[in-house]
């Protein structure tokens, strides 16, 4: 299963790779990284991904815009989980209404995230 | 004594019946003179037509009245008087009847000779002194040795007449000494006249001439009144001289007093004085309308008025500080005193005359002495007064100058105090203004900080998240490492990988910790108001930092906000010497404004509009140029000139202080830089900040 992580912070990549290194090693999960919404859409066009983990607050295209585009383009073929520091009600409802599966607050509880991803995998 | 009285009574009665009706006066041979007036009988002939035969007639005698006074004073009248007296005298030495009055008309002396016939000796009023029966300026008659009864006919001309019988030797001795005394006085007066005339010609001051005239008047009056005038000129009618002299003299005296006492200084008194002068001059004319009696009476009243006025003027001038005045008043007081003595003497015979000269003459002399003294002293006093007034003026000037100096000094002190106070006020105002400015700047800073809070929170949250995540991850890795180490067969590769990851994570934790710390430091620097220290900074890093802060701040505030931002940093820019938080504030303000402008345009829902800002740095010559470009709504032309003005804002009330750009402008100026703006409404805006690179 291929997961696209979208975040303007580059170090996020290290976190994911380390946290999910067993899953990666076991080929259970595959991670792709993008640093902006625009880059993420390009990545999605190039390769098939099953799950997108996106930050909301990014320069240029925001996470919400990305979610809208993905949902309008791929509908439910691609699941989207929002990861944001702004885990407030408004954003949560907005994201869920648009079609996000989950909204996970920052700092990311990777154990919880792992559980969620596993649920999607199954 | 009783017997004597009885004898006199009997004799009196006897004579009365004999026909003359007169008790004879007894002449005591030891006496030098005998005042006759209390023994005489008189008859006032109002018609002036009676002859000796009429009045000597026995039937006429009852018409005579007895005079009991010392002087024969017939008050104001110009009638003819008949006077009769009888005298018992031893006939072995000659006696003289002296009529002691110069101002008198025709005088006739009658004595009854042994035949009972009345013999007449007549002195007409214009008779020369040497033609008189006794050569004298007055009228004197030798009393015939054999006669007992006498009659005198006089035209009195109103003045009192002294009648005396004197021993001829005594009379002659007196007459000569009188002339001597009088000559002395006249000589004195003449001397004064000449002296003052001399002074007048020397000084050309009118008061000396007036004084000469006055003394001349006194002189004429004195010689007229005493009869001495007969020695100098033949006199037809002495009465005219006697009346005219004071009439002419009075205005002169009054003018003299006005001039001498400088009465013109006192307008009211001067007016009264002038009026009196006019009155006296007019009197010269209208006195001619009066009878002799009227003139005599009026002249006496005028003399009193004049003297009183002069006394008062003297006193007044004295009181006003002119000491001449008191002397002057004193002279006229003495004149009055002597006048009074004269009147007393005329009426009572007491006090007796000194050296046979009237008291009035002494009055004149006294006055002349005092006034002459004054005139001489006057020059001296005036000079003194001039010197004194000059000194006073100088003193006054000096005092005024000193006072003025003091005033100027005081004013200066006052002015300095005021200037000092004003300066203090101004300094206080400046301090207050500075404080207010500082407060405004601070509030602007805090306001922008408030705008940043969310951005900052995000910026701090991100590294903190990393710190947390990496440290959690490290805990996991460390556990795995422990597990691996405790295995019997250690997988060295696994251990190496784990420790490598751990190392990497520690570096990340460190990196993100520092990052958070830098952000906090930046925030503190931003809010700090006092630090103006220039530091060497990387302008690109500063731009990036504040761009992010701005972006996240706006995002936090407004969920709907978003904009693309690009940076184009020139990596060749050397480190800049600037006050970091100040320049940071400039960048923040420009970027904030740019984002705001794009958002404003975005709200209008233009098709295909993508909000975007570009932050560019580049080195141009010795300057660093920072450009902030946006594709926002642009600035209308009419507002371009205002955007740098303090408190100018287009934002809704409460959203902007209007100080941001103004402060930014000041900051750039303080760095010797420039700030320019290019904008097209509906296209975008470009701010360009140029800061010189100082090495």
CSV table of C-alpha atoms in Angstrom, one decimal, chain A residues 8-12 14-15 18-19 21-22 25 38 55-62 65 85-86 88 90-91 106-111, chain B residues 454 458 461-462 465-466 468-470 472-473 476-477 480 497-498 501 504-505 508 511-512 515 548 551-552 555-556 559 562-565:
chain,number,residue,atom,x,y,z
A,8,UNK,CA,6.2,21.5,3.7
A,9,UNK,CA,8.5,20.4,6.5
A,10,UNK,CA,11.2,18.1,5.0
A,11,UNK,CA,12.1,16.4,8.2
A,12,UNK,CA,8.7,14.8,8.3
A,14,UNK,CA,12.7,11.0,8.5
A,15,UNK,CA,10.0,10.6,11.0
A,18,UNK,CA,11.9,5.6,10.9
A,19,UNK,CA,8.5,5.1,12.5
A,21,UNK,CA,10.6,1.2,9.0
A,22,UNK,CA,9.4,-2.3,9.9
A,25,UNK,CA,11.0,-3.4,5.4
A,38,UNK,CA,0.9,21.1,-6.2
A,55,UNK,CA,-0.7,18.9,6.2
A,56,UNK,CA,-3.4,21.6,6.1
A,57,UNK,CA,-1.2,24.7,6.6
A,58,UNK,CA,1.1,25.0,3.6
A,59,UNK,CA,2.2,27.8,1.4
A,60,UNK,CA,0.4,27.9,-1.9
A,61,UNK,CA,-2.2,25.2,-2.1
A,62,UNK,CA,-3.4,24.4,1.3
A,65,UNK,CA,-7.6,22.7,-1.4
A,85,UNK,CA,-1.7,21.7,14.1
A,86,UNK,CA,-5.0,23.3,13.7
A,88,UNK,CA,-10.1,22.7,15.7
A,90,UNK,CA,-14.2,24.1,12.1
A,91,UNK,CA,-11.3,22.6,10.2
A,106,UNK,CA,0.0,17.6,15.4
A,107,UNK,CA,2.2,16.4,17.1
A,108,UNK,CA,1.3,13.2,15.4
A,109,UNK,CA,0.7,10.3,17.6
A,110,UNK,CA,2.4,7.8,15.3
A,111,UNK,CA,1.0,4.8,17.2
B,454,UNK,CA,-0.7,32.4,15.7
B,458,UNK,CA,2.7,27.5,14.4
B,461,UNK,CA,4.8,24.2,17.3
B,462,UNK,CA,6.3,22.7,14.2
B,465,UNK,CA,6.4,18.6,17.2
B,466,UNK,CA,9.6,17.4,15.6
B,468,UNK,CA,8.5,15.4,20.5
B,469,UNK,CA,8.3,13.0,17.6
B,470,UNK,CA,12.0,12.4,17.3
B,472,UNK,CA,9.5,9.5,21.1
B,473,UNK,CA,11.0,7.7,18.2
B,476,UNK,CA,11.5,3.3,20.7
B,477,UNK,CA,14.9,3.0,19.0
B,480,UNK,CA,15.0,-1.8,20.3
B,497,UNK,CA,21.4,1.2,12.1
B,498,UNK,CA,19.6,1.8,15.4
B,501,UNK,CA,19.1,6.5,13.6
B,504,UNK,CA,20.4,11.3,13.5
B,505,UNK,CA,17.3,11.8,15.7
B,508,UNK,CA,17.1,16.6,14.5
B,511,UNK,CA,18.1,21.3,15.3
B,512,UNK,CA,14.4,21.7,15.9
B,515,UNK,CA,14.9,26.4,15.7
B,548,UNK,CA,6.9,32.7,7.4
B,551,UNK,CA,2.1,33.9,6.5
B,552,UNK,CA,1.3,31.7,9.4
B,555,UNK,CA,-3.4,31.9,8.2
B,556,UNK,CA,-4.0,31.5,11.8
B,559,UNK,CA,-8.7,30.3,7.8
B,562,UNK,CA,-4.1,31.7,1.5
B,563,UNK,CA,-1.5,32.9,-0.9
B,564,UNK,CA,1.4,31.7,-2.8
B,565,UNK,CA,4.7,33.1,-1.8
